[in-house]
Amino acid sequence: MQAQDIDFLIIGAAKSATTWLQQSLQADPAVCMPDPELHYFSRFYDRGDDWYFSQFPEIQAGQLVGEKSNSYLDTPSAPQRVHDLLPHVRLIVQLRNPVERAYSDYCMLYRRGEVGRDIDSYLDAGMGSLGRFLVGGLYCAQLQAYLDLYPKDRVQVLFFEEMVARPVEHLSKVRQFLGLPAAETAVVPVAKKVKDRREPMIGPRLRKIMKPLKPLVRPFRDSSVFAAARGALAGQIAYPPFTPRLRSRLVNFYAADVEKLGALVQRDLSGWLGQVGGSTSLD
C-alpha cells in the first residue's frame, strides 16, 4: 500500500450518516475500505504513515480504495496533513443541520455514559466554552480549509437531509463523483439505520459501571451468550429532551455560519434555521 493507492476520503461531518455512506459503498466489491475509522490525520498522526497504510485491507486489482474518518473535518490540523500525504484524493463531505447534529452527538455520548443529563451545559453556547458538540457544526471554516488546498472538483459536498429523502439517488451521486459505474446491477444503499438512538441499549449509568469489564468480555462479543446478556440489560434510553428554548439558542448560535456556508456552496440553507424537530436517528 502506498499513498497513491488511496483514491478518496469521507471526512465528515460527525453524526451526518457518514457510516451509512461508508457501508453503502462497501456493499460494492469494487470498493475497498477499512471498517474502523482510522482517525489518522486527526488523532493518531504520531503513529506514522506506515501504520496508516497497514490499516487497509489487501487491495484487489481494480478496486477503488478509500477510508472514512469524520474527525478530519473539524480537526484544524487535518487538512494540511491530508494534503501533504494525499494531494490527489477526492474528498466527500456530508453535512447535516448543525442544530440537529449537535443534539445527535450529545445523545451518542450520553448513552455511552460520557456526559451528564445537564444538556444545557453542553449545548448552550452562553454557558461556557465551545466544546465538540458546538464546534462540530461550524462547517464553513472547516470546509474552506480543504477548499484552500484542493480544487472544487475534487471536493463533493453532500447533505444528510437529501440522503434521508432520496437514498438511492444520493448514493448514485457519490458513485458518479468517484468514477464508479452506474451499473445495471446498481448497489442498493444499506436499509438498516446506523446507530439508531431509539434502539434498546444498556443505559449510561450501567455502562459506566461495566466499563472496566470491557477488555474481559471483548473476546465473547460475538457469542450468543453475550447477545443474550446484553439483551437482558438493554432498554429504551430516556434522553434529556431537546427543548424549544435550547433549540432556539442553537439556531441563533449557528445562524451566521450557516449563512456563510450557504454562500460558499451556493445553496440556500436557511431551512436549517427554521426546522423544528423532525430529526432522525441515523448516524
PDB file of C-alpha atoms in Angstrom:
ATOM      1  CA  MET A   1       0.000   0.000   0.000  1.00  0.00           C
ATOM      2  CA  GLN A   2       1.262   3.432  -0.978  1.00  0.00           C
ATOM      3  CA  ALA A   3      -0.198   6.926  -0.792  1.00  0.00           C
ATOM      4  CA  GLN A   4      -1.166   6.921  -4.455  1.00  0.00           C
ATOM      5  CA  ASP A   5      -3.279   3.792  -3.906  1.00  0.00           C
ATOM      6  CA  ILE A   6      -5.790   5.757  -1.826  1.00  0.00           C
ATOM      7  CA  ASP A   7      -8.462   7.296  -4.039  1.00  0.00           C
ATOM      8  CA  PHE A   8     -10.893   9.033  -1.673  1.00  0.00           C
ATOM      9  CA  LEU A   9     -11.660  10.064   1.891  1.00  0.00           C
ATOM     10  CA  ILE A  10     -15.002  10.632   3.589  1.00  0.00           C
ATOM     11  CA  ILE A  11     -14.024  13.372   6.015  1.00  0.00           C
ATOM     12  CA  GLY A  12     -17.236  14.166   7.924  1.00  0.00           C
ATOM     13  CA  ALA A  13     -19.251  15.656   9.431  1.00  0.00           C
ATOM     14  CA  ALA A  14     -19.808  13.556  12.540  1.00  0.00           C
ATOM     15  CA  LYS A  15     -23.402  12.375  13.076  1.00  0.00           C
ATOM     16  CA  SER A  16     -24.250  13.064   9.442  1.00  0.00           C
ATOM     17  CA  ALA A  17     -24.688   9.452   8.237  1.00  0.00           C
ATOM     18  CA  THR A  18     -21.101   9.008   7.109  1.00  0.00           C
ATOM     19  CA  THR A  19     -21.200   5.428   8.424  1.00  0.00           C
ATOM     20  CA  TRP A  20     -24.294   4.812   6.282  1.00  0.00           C
ATOM     21  CA  LEU A  21     -22.414   6.160   3.295  1.00  0.00           C
ATOM     22  CA  GLN A  22     -19.360   4.021   4.029  1.00  0.00           C
ATOM     23  CA  GLN A  23     -21.373   0.827   4.386  1.00  0.00           C
ATOM     24  CA  SER A  24     -23.325   1.580   1.222  1.00  0.00           C
ATOM     25  CA  LEU A  25     -20.075   1.917  -0.732  1.00  0.00           C
ATOM     26  CA  GLN A  26     -18.588  -1.182   0.876  1.00  0.00           C
ATOM     27  CA  ALA A  27     -21.518  -3.203  -0.466  1.00  0.00           C
ATOM     28  CA  ASP A  28     -19.826  -2.885  -3.870  1.00  0.00           C
ATOM     29  CA  PRO A  29     -16.916  -5.345  -4.271  1.00  0.00           C
ATOM     30  CA  ALA A  30     -15.207  -2.731  -6.433  1.00  0.00           C
ATOM     31  CA  VAL A  31     -14.651  -0.602  -3.294  1.00  0.00           C
ATOM     32  CA  CYS A  32     -12.082  -1.332  -0.594  1.00  0.00           C
ATOM     33  CA  MET A  33     -12.342   0.477   2.770  1.00  0.00           C
ATOM     34  CA  PRO A  34     -11.177  -0.405   6.296  1.00  0.00           C
ATOM     35  CA  ASP A  35     -14.102  -0.901   8.677  1.00  0.00           C
ATOM     36  CA  PRO A  36     -12.989   1.153  11.685  1.00  0.00           C
ATOM     37  CA  GLU A  37     -12.479   4.873  11.458  1.00  0.00           C
ATOM     38  CA  LEU A  38      -8.716   5.317  11.427  1.00  0.00           C
ATOM     39  CA  HIS A  39      -8.655   8.984  12.562  1.00  0.00           C
ATOM     40  CA  TYR A  40      -5.040   9.053  11.421  1.00  0.00           C
ATOM     41  CA  PHE A  41      -4.813  12.673  10.286  1.00  0.00           C
ATOM     42  CA  SER A  42      -6.673  13.893  13.378  1.00  0.00           C
ATOM     43  CA  ARG A  43      -5.920  11.744  16.444  1.00  0.00           C
ATOM     44  CA  PHE A  44      -3.168   9.254  15.618  1.00  0.00           C
ATOM     45  CA  TYR A  45      -0.839  11.162  13.334  1.00  0.00           C
ATOM     46  CA  ASP A  46       2.113  10.360  15.582  1.00  0.00           C
ATOM     47  CA  ARG A  47       1.818   6.677  14.602  1.00  0.00           C
ATOM     48  CA  GLY A  48       3.268   7.440  11.193  1.00  0.00           C
ATOM     49  CA  ASP A  49       2.383   6.727   7.591  1.00  0.00           C
ATOM     50  CA  ASP A  50       3.425   3.072   7.729  1.00  0.00           C
ATOM     51  CA  TRP A  51       0.874   2.432  10.478  1.00  0.00           C
ATOM     52  CA  TYR A  52      -1.783   4.204   8.437  1.00  0.00           C
ATOM     53  CA  PHE A  53      -1.161   2.161   5.310  1.00  0.00           C
ATOM     54  CA  SER A  54      -1.120  -1.069   7.322  1.00  0.00           C
ATOM     55  CA  GLN A  55      -4.729  -0.491   8.430  1.00  0.00           C
ATOM     56  CA  PHE A  56      -6.140  -1.029   4.927  1.00  0.00           C
ATOM     57  CA  PRO A  57      -7.291  -4.462   3.774  1.00  0.00           C
ATOM     58  CA  GLU A  58      -5.428  -6.171   0.966  1.00  0.00           C
ATOM     59  CA  ILE A  59      -6.390  -4.455  -2.266  1.00  0.00           C
ATOM     60  CA  GLN A  60      -7.690  -6.464  -5.195  1.00  0.00           C
ATOM     61  CA  ALA A  61      -6.907  -5.427  -8.753  1.00  0.00           C
ATOM     62  CA  GLY A  62      -9.155  -2.645  -9.984  1.00  0.00           C
ATOM     63  CA  GLN A  63     -10.603  -1.738  -6.585  1.00  0.00           C
ATOM     64  CA  LEU A  64     -11.238   1.851  -5.562  1.00  0.00           C
ATOM     65  CA  VAL A  65      -9.622   2.497  -2.168  1.00  0.00           C
ATOM     66  CA  GLY A  66     -10.866   4.908   0.473  1.00  0.00           C
ATOM     67  CA  GLU A  67     -11.426   5.465   4.157  1.00  0.00           C
ATOM     68  CA  LYS A  68     -13.859   7.314   6.389  1.00  0.00           C
ATOM     69  CA  SER A  69     -12.962   9.304   9.491  1.00  0.00           C
ATOM     70  CA  ASN A  70     -15.432  12.027  10.399  1.00  0.00           C
ATOM     71  CA  SER A  71     -12.937  13.813  12.669  1.00  0.00           C
ATOM     72  CA  TYR A  72     -10.981  15.008   9.632  1.00  0.00           C
ATOM     73  CA  LEU A  73     -13.461  17.820   9.038  1.00  0.00           C
ATOM     74  CA  ASP A  74     -13.409  19.530  12.437  1.00  0.00           C
ATOM     75  CA  THR A  75      -9.744  18.944  13.371  1.00  0.00           C
ATOM     76  CA  PRO A  76      -7.841  22.121  12.373  1.00  0.00           C
ATOM     77  CA  SER A  77      -4.560  20.305  11.695  1.00  0.00           C
ATOM     78  CA  ALA A  78      -6.106  17.600   9.487  1.00  0.00           C
ATOM     79  CA  PRO A  79      -6.483  19.408   6.113  1.00  0.00           C
ATOM     80  CA  GLN A  80      -2.783  20.159   5.702  1.00  0.00           C
ATOM     81  CA  ARG A  81      -1.807  16.683   6.895  1.00  0.00           C
ATOM     82  CA  VAL A  82      -4.197  15.084   4.418  1.00  0.00           C
ATOM     83  CA  HIS A  83      -2.892  17.220   1.583  1.00  0.00           C
ATOM     84  CA  ASP A  84       0.763  16.565   2.446  1.00  0.00           C
ATOM     85  CA  LEU A  85       0.282  12.810   2.048  1.00  0.00           C
ATOM     86  CA  LEU A  86      -2.693  12.583  -0.322  1.00  0.00           C
ATOM     87  CA  PRO A  87      -2.755  15.642  -2.596  1.00  0.00           C
ATOM     88  CA  HIS A  88      -4.541  13.617  -5.289  1.00  0.00           C
ATOM     89  CA  VAL A  89      -7.531  12.222  -3.360  1.00  0.00           C
ATOM     90  CA  ARG A  90     -11.192  13.015  -3.785  1.00  0.00           C
ATOM     91  CA  LEU A  91     -12.904  14.287  -0.638  1.00  0.00           C
ATOM     92  CA  ILE A  92     -16.506  13.638   0.357  1.00  0.00           C
ATOM     93  CA  VAL A  93     -18.135  15.927   2.912  1.00  0.00           C
ATOM     94  CA  GLN A  94     -21.633  15.126   4.174  1.00  0.00           C
ATOM     95  CA  LEU A  95     -23.246  17.890   6.224  1.00  0.00           C
ATOM     96  CA  ARG A  96     -26.320  17.934   8.442  1.00  0.00           C
ATOM     97  CA  ASN A  97     -28.414  20.658  10.023  1.00  0.00           C
ATOM     98  CA  PRO A  98     -25.892  21.715  12.719  1.00  0.00           C
ATOM     99  CA  VAL A  99     -28.630  22.123  15.329  1.00  0.00           C
ATOM    100  CA  GLU A 100     -29.800  18.541  14.898  1.00  0.00           C
ATOM    101  CA  ARG A 101     -26.227  17.327  14.568  1.00  0.00           C
ATOM    102  CA  ALA A 102     -25.281  18.818  17.933  1.00  0.00           C
ATOM    103  CA  TYR A 103     -28.157  17.082  19.722  1.00  0.00           C
ATOM    104  CA  SER A 104     -27.451  13.765  17.991  1.00  0.00           C
ATOM    105  CA  ASP A 105     -23.786  13.968  19.005  1.00  0.00           C
ATOM    106  CA  TYR A 106     -24.773  14.737  22.581  1.00  0.00           C
ATOM    107  CA  CYS A 107     -27.163  11.755  22.660  1.00  0.00           C
ATOM    108  CA  MET A 108     -24.414   9.441  21.431  1.00  0.00           C
ATOM    109  CA  LEU A 109     -22.072  10.414  24.246  1.00  0.00           C
ATOM    110  CA  TYR A 110     -24.930  10.383  26.746  1.00  0.00           C
ATOM    111  CA  ARG A 111     -25.773   6.751  26.021  1.00  0.00           C
ATOM    112  CA  ARG A 112     -22.068   5.944  26.371  1.00  0.00           C
ATOM    113  CA  GLY A 113     -22.106   7.481  29.828  1.00  0.00           C
ATOM    114  CA  GLU A 114     -19.539  10.130  28.847  1.00  0.00           C
ATOM    115  CA  VAL A 115     -21.738  13.194  29.501  1.00  0.00           C
ATOM    116  CA  GLY A 116     -24.357  14.006  32.132  1.00  0.00           C
ATOM    117  CA  ARG A 117     -28.034  14.952  31.946  1.00  0.00           C
ATOM    118  CA  ASP A 118     -27.455  18.698  32.181  1.00  0.00           C
ATOM    119  CA  ILE A 119     -27.828  19.142  28.431  1.00  0.00           C
ATOM    120  CA  ASP A 120     -27.706  22.945  28.565  1.00  0.00           C
ATOM    121  CA  SER A 121     -24.172  22.866  29.919  1.00  0.00           C
ATOM    122  CA  TYR A 122     -23.077  21.075  26.739  1.00  0.00           C
ATOM    123  CA  LEU A 123     -25.259  22.662  24.048  1.00  0.00           C
ATOM    124  CA  ASP A 124     -25.854  26.224  25.251  1.00  0.00           C
ATOM    125  CA  ALA A 125     -23.020  28.409  23.958  1.00  0.00           C
ATOM    126  CA  GLY A 126     -23.881  31.057  26.538  1.00  0.00           C
ATOM    127  CA  MET A 127     -22.981  28.763  29.438  1.00  0.00           C
ATOM    128  CA  GLY A 128     -19.281  28.322  28.790  1.00  0.00           C
ATOM    129  CA  SER A 129     -16.571  27.406  26.327  1.00  0.00           C
ATOM    130  CA  LEU A 130     -17.411  25.793  22.997  1.00  0.00           C
ATOM    131  CA  GLY A 131     -16.991  22.025  23.120  1.00  0.00           C
ATOM    132  CA  ARG A 132     -17.155  19.344  20.437  1.00  0.00           C
ATOM    133  CA  PHE A 133     -20.942  19.431  20.174  1.00  0.00           C
ATOM    134  CA  LEU A 134     -20.993  23.063  19.063  1.00  0.00           C
ATOM    135  CA  VAL A 135     -17.695  23.277  17.169  1.00  0.00           C
ATOM    136  CA  GLY A 136     -18.585  20.210  15.121  1.00  0.00           C
ATOM    137  CA  GLY A 137     -21.333  22.160  13.339  1.00  0.00           C
ATOM    138  CA  LEU A 138     -19.308  25.246  12.371  1.00  0.00           C
ATOM    139  CA  TYR A 139     -18.844  23.920   8.863  1.00  0.00           C
ATOM    140  CA  CYS A 140     -17.897  26.982   6.854  1.00  0.00           C
ATOM    141  CA  ALA A 141     -14.308  27.445   8.023  1.00  0.00           C
ATOM    142  CA  GLN A 142     -13.827  23.670   8.213  1.00  0.00           C
ATOM    143  CA  LEU A 143     -14.808  23.219   4.581  1.00  0.00           C
ATOM    144  CA  GLN A 144     -12.895  26.305   3.457  1.00  0.00           C
ATOM    145  CA  ALA A 145      -9.687  24.850   4.924  1.00  0.00           C
ATOM    146  CA  TYR A 146      -9.933  21.952   2.441  1.00  0.00           C
ATOM    147  CA  LEU A 147     -11.001  24.158  -0.463  1.00  0.00           C
ATOM    148  CA  ASP A 148      -7.863  26.236   0.130  1.00  0.00           C
ATOM    149  CA  LEU A 149      -5.842  23.098  -0.638  1.00  0.00           C
ATOM    150  CA  TYR A 150      -7.948  21.138  -3.134  1.00  0.00           C
ATOM    151  CA  PRO A 151      -9.715  22.240  -6.324  1.00  0.00           C
ATOM    152  CA  LYS A 152     -13.500  22.336  -6.042  1.00  0.00           C
ATOM    153  CA  ASP A 153     -13.964  19.492  -8.493  1.00  0.00           C
ATOM    154  CA  ARG A 154     -12.203  17.148  -6.050  1.00  0.00           C
ATOM    155  CA  VAL A 155     -14.482  18.008  -3.117  1.00  0.00           C
ATOM    156  CA  GLN A 156     -18.059  16.738  -3.074  1.00  0.00           C
ATOM    157  CA  VAL A 157     -20.386  18.433  -0.589  1.00  0.00           C
ATOM    158  CA  LEU A 158     -23.491  16.412   0.269  1.00  0.00           C
ATOM    159  CA  PHE A 159     -26.399  16.913   2.626  1.00  0.00           C
ATOM    160  CA  PHE A 160     -27.811  14.472   5.163  1.00  0.00           C
ATOM    161  CA  GLU A 161     -31.360  15.636   4.567  1.00  0.00           C
ATOM    162  CA  GLU A 162     -31.184  14.705   0.871  1.00  0.00           C
ATOM    163  CA  MET A 163     -29.797  11.288   1.784  1.00  0.00           C
ATOM    164  CA  VAL A 164     -32.786  10.660   4.054  1.00  0.00           C
ATOM    165  CA  ALA A 165     -35.259  11.770   1.376  1.00  0.00           C
ATOM    166  CA  ARG A 166     -33.674  10.057  -1.661  1.00  0.00           C
ATOM    167  CA  PRO A 167     -31.033   7.497  -0.599  1.00  0.00           C
ATOM    168  CA  VAL A 168     -30.657   5.673  -3.931  1.00  0.00           C
ATOM    169  CA  GLU A 169     -30.237   8.915  -5.877  1.00  0.00           C
ATOM    170  CA  HIS A 170     -27.869  10.198  -3.192  1.00  0.00           C
ATOM    171  CA  LEU A 171     -25.623   7.149  -3.429  1.00  0.00           C
ATOM    172  CA  SER A 172     -25.652   7.320  -7.225  1.00  0.00           C
ATOM    173  CA  LYS A 173     -24.329  10.879  -6.995  1.00  0.00           C
ATOM    174  CA  VAL A 174     -21.439   9.687  -4.812  1.00  0.00           C
ATOM    175  CA  ARG A 175     -20.647   6.802  -7.145  1.00  0.00           C
ATOM    176  CA  GLN A 176     -20.534   9.170 -10.106  1.00  0.00           C
ATOM    177  CA  PHE A 177     -18.172  11.502  -8.246  1.00  0.00           C
ATOM    178  CA  LEU A 178     -15.840   8.575  -7.503  1.00  0.00           C
ATOM    179  CA  GLY A 179     -15.941   7.296 -11.052  1.00  0.00           C
ATOM    180  CA  LEU A 180     -17.790   4.113 -10.178  1.00  0.00           C
ATOM    181  CA  PRO A 181     -20.009   2.836 -12.985  1.00  0.00           C
ATOM    182  CA  ALA A 182     -23.756   3.279 -12.748  1.00  0.00           C
ATOM    183  CA  ALA A 183     -24.127  -0.439 -13.433  1.00  0.00           C
ATOM    184  CA  GLU A 184     -27.381  -2.140 -14.330  1.00  0.00           C
ATOM    185  CA  THR A 185     -26.975  -4.068 -11.087  1.00  0.00           C
ATOM    186  CA  ALA A 186     -26.771  -0.845  -9.099  1.00  0.00           C
ATOM    187  CA  VAL A 187     -25.703  -1.172  -5.488  1.00  0.00           C
ATOM    188  CA  VAL A 188     -28.648  -0.511  -3.188  1.00  0.00           C
ATOM    189  CA  PRO A 189     -27.801   1.596  -0.110  1.00  0.00           C
ATOM    190  CA  VAL A 190     -27.968  -0.116   3.254  1.00  0.00           C
ATOM    191  CA  ALA A 191     -31.528  -0.238   4.516  1.00  0.00           C
ATOM    192  CA  LYS A 192     -30.962  -0.519   8.263  1.00  0.00           C
ATOM    193  CA  LYS A 193     -30.476   2.664  10.228  1.00  0.00           C
ATOM    194  CA  VAL A 194     -26.978   3.068  11.598  1.00  0.00           C
ATOM    195  CA  LYS A 195     -26.583   3.908  15.283  1.00  0.00           C
ATOM    196  CA  ASP A 196     -30.315   4.318  15.826  1.00  0.00           C
ATOM    197  CA  ARG A 197     -30.729   6.069  19.160  1.00  0.00           C
ATOM    198  CA  ARG A 198     -34.184   4.531  19.605  1.00  0.00           C
ATOM    199  CA  GLU A 199     -32.703   1.048  19.639  1.00  0.00           C
ATOM    200  CA  PRO A 200     -32.673  -0.585  23.118  1.00  0.00           C
ATOM    201  CA  MET A 201     -29.255  -0.121  24.702  1.00  0.00           C
ATOM    202  CA  ILE A 202     -27.523  -0.509  28.022  1.00  0.00           C
ATOM    203  CA  GLY A 203     -28.118   2.696  29.967  1.00  0.00           C
ATOM    204  CA  PRO A 204     -25.329   5.200  30.632  1.00  0.00           C
ATOM    205  CA  ARG A 205     -25.159   4.548  34.382  1.00  0.00           C
ATOM    206  CA  LEU A 206     -24.811   0.776  33.994  1.00  0.00           C
ATOM    207  CA  ARG A 207     -22.457   1.234  31.058  1.00  0.00           C
ATOM    208  CA  LYS A 208     -20.188   3.335  33.278  1.00  0.00           C
ATOM    209  CA  ILE A 209     -20.167   0.668  35.981  1.00  0.00           C
ATOM    210  CA  MET A 210     -19.364  -2.056  33.447  1.00  0.00           C
ATOM    211  CA  LYS A 211     -16.641  -0.125  31.605  1.00  0.00           C
ATOM    212  CA  PRO A 212     -13.704  -1.765  33.478  1.00  0.00           C
ATOM    213  CA  LEU A 213     -15.007  -5.164  32.326  1.00  0.00           C
ATOM    214  CA  LYS A 214     -14.879  -4.341  28.601  1.00  0.00           C
ATOM    215  CA  PRO A 215     -11.400  -5.874  27.962  1.00  0.00           C
ATOM    216  CA  LEU A 216     -12.502  -9.088  29.678  1.00  0.00           C
ATOM    217  CA  VAL A 217     -15.708  -9.579  27.680  1.00  0.00           C
ATOM    218  CA  ARG A 218     -14.400  -8.349  24.309  1.00  0.00           C
ATOM    219  CA  PRO A 219     -13.444 -11.893  23.114  1.00  0.00           C
ATOM    220  CA  PHE A 220     -17.054 -13.005  23.695  1.00  0.00           C
ATOM    221  CA  ARG A 221     -18.858 -10.115  21.944  1.00  0.00           C
ATOM    222  CA  ASP A 222     -19.941 -12.273  19.005  1.00  0.00           C
ATOM    223  CA  SER A 223     -21.226 -15.151  21.130  1.00  0.00           C
ATOM    224  CA  SER A 224     -24.890 -15.955  21.714  1.00  0.00           C
ATOM    225  CA  VAL A 225     -24.330 -15.748  25.472  1.00  0.00           C
ATOM    226  CA  PHE A 226     -23.071 -12.172  25.174  1.00  0.00           C
ATOM    227  CA  ALA A 227     -26.013 -11.244  22.956  1.00  0.00           C
ATOM    228  CA  ALA A 228     -28.482 -12.736  25.435  1.00  0.00           C
ATOM    229  CA  ALA A 229     -26.887 -10.930  28.393  1.00  0.00           C
ATOM    230  CA  ARG A 230     -26.856  -7.646  26.530  1.00  0.00           C
ATOM    231  CA  GLY A 231     -30.486  -8.086  25.545  1.00  0.00           C
ATOM    232  CA  ALA A 232     -31.471  -8.692  29.144  1.00  0.00           C
ATOM    233  CA  LEU A 233     -29.732  -5.491  30.287  1.00  0.00           C
ATOM    234  CA  ALA A 234     -30.685  -3.225  27.394  1.00  0.00           C
ATOM    235  CA  GLY A 235     -33.670  -0.932  27.433  1.00  0.00           C
ATOM    236  CA  GLN A 236     -35.035   2.238  25.888  1.00  0.00           C
ATOM    237  CA  ILE A 237     -32.866   5.171  26.952  1.00  0.00           C
ATOM    238  CA  ALA A 238     -34.630   8.320  28.143  1.00  0.00           C
ATOM    239  CA  TYR A 239     -32.524  11.073  26.618  1.00  0.00           C
ATOM    240  CA  PRO A 240     -32.642  14.591  28.055  1.00  0.00           C
ATOM    241  CA  PRO A 241     -35.195  16.496  25.947  1.00  0.00           C
ATOM    242  CA  PHE A 242     -34.201  18.975  23.276  1.00  0.00           C
ATOM    243  CA  THR A 243     -36.346  21.861  24.471  1.00  0.00           C
ATOM    244  CA  PRO A 244     -37.630  24.609  22.144  1.00  0.00           C
ATOM    245  CA  ARG A 245     -35.658  27.156  24.184  1.00  0.00           C
ATOM    246  CA  LEU A 246     -32.373  25.295  23.735  1.00  0.00           C
ATOM    247  CA  ARG A 247     -33.084  24.663  20.057  1.00  0.00           C
ATOM    248  CA  SER A 248     -33.718  28.370  19.548  1.00  0.00           C
ATOM    249  CA  ARG A 249     -30.430  29.279  21.217  1.00  0.00           C
ATOM    250  CA  LEU A 250     -28.597  26.852  18.940  1.00  0.00           C
ATOM    251  CA  VAL A 251     -30.304  28.300  15.869  1.00  0.00           C
ATOM    252  CA  ASN A 252     -29.068  31.752  16.889  1.00  0.00           C
ATOM    253  CA  PHE A 253     -25.581  30.397  17.522  1.00  0.00           C
ATOM    254  CA  TYR A 254     -25.290  28.831  14.071  1.00  0.00           C
ATOM    255  CA  ALA A 255     -27.152  31.461  12.038  1.00  0.00           C
ATOM    256  CA  ALA A 256     -24.115  33.440  10.852  1.00  0.00           C
ATOM    257  CA  ASP A 257     -22.096  30.349   9.982  1.00  0.00           C
ATOM    258  CA  VAL A 258     -24.987  28.795   8.051  1.00  0.00           C
ATOM    259  CA  GLU A 259     -25.336  31.980   6.006  1.00  0.00           C
ATOM    260  CA  LYS A 260     -21.620  31.981   5.162  1.00  0.00           C
ATOM    261  CA  LEU A 261     -21.685  28.278   4.328  1.00  0.00           C
ATOM    262  CA  GLY A 262     -24.637  28.815   2.003  1.00  0.00           C
ATOM    263  CA  ALA A 263     -22.678  31.464   0.127  1.00  0.00           C
ATOM    264  CA  LEU A 264     -19.630  29.167  -0.052  1.00  0.00           C
ATOM    265  CA  VAL A 265     -21.512  26.227  -1.544  1.00  0.00           C
ATOM    266  CA  GLN A 266     -24.006  28.443  -3.424  1.00  0.00           C
ATOM    267  CA  ARG A 267     -27.016  26.907  -1.782  1.00  0.00           C
ATOM    268  CA  ASP A 268     -29.911  28.246   0.300  1.00  0.00           C
ATOM    269  CA  LEU A 269     -29.518  26.632   3.725  1.00  0.00           C
ATOM    270  CA  SER A 270     -31.977  28.841   5.584  1.00  0.00           C
ATOM    271  CA  GLY A 271     -34.230  25.828   6.061  1.00  0.00           C
ATOM    272  CA  TRP A 272     -31.782  24.534   8.636  1.00  0.00           C
ATOM    273  CA  LEU A 273     -32.511  27.530  10.836  1.00  0.00           C
ATOM    274  CA  GLY A 274     -36.275  27.236  10.507  1.00  0.00           C
ATOM    275  CA  GLN A 275     -36.505  23.496  11.037  1.00  0.00           C
ATOM    276  CA  VAL A 276     -38.296  22.488  14.206  1.00  0.00           C
ATOM    277  CA  GLY A 277     -37.999  18.886  15.342  1.00  0.00           C
ATOM    278  CA  GLY A 278     -38.095  16.101  12.805  1.00  0.00           C
ATOM    279  CA  SER A 279     -34.584  14.877  13.433  1.00  0.00           C
ATOM    280  CA  THR A 280     -33.826  11.302  12.530  1.00  0.00           C
ATOM    281  CA  SER A 281     -31.744   8.791  14.431  1.00  0.00           C
ATOM    282  CA  LEU A 282     -29.353   7.879  11.662  1.00  0.00           C
ATOM    283  CA  ASP A 283     -25.616   8.288  12.287  1.00  0.00           C
TER     284      ASP A 283
END
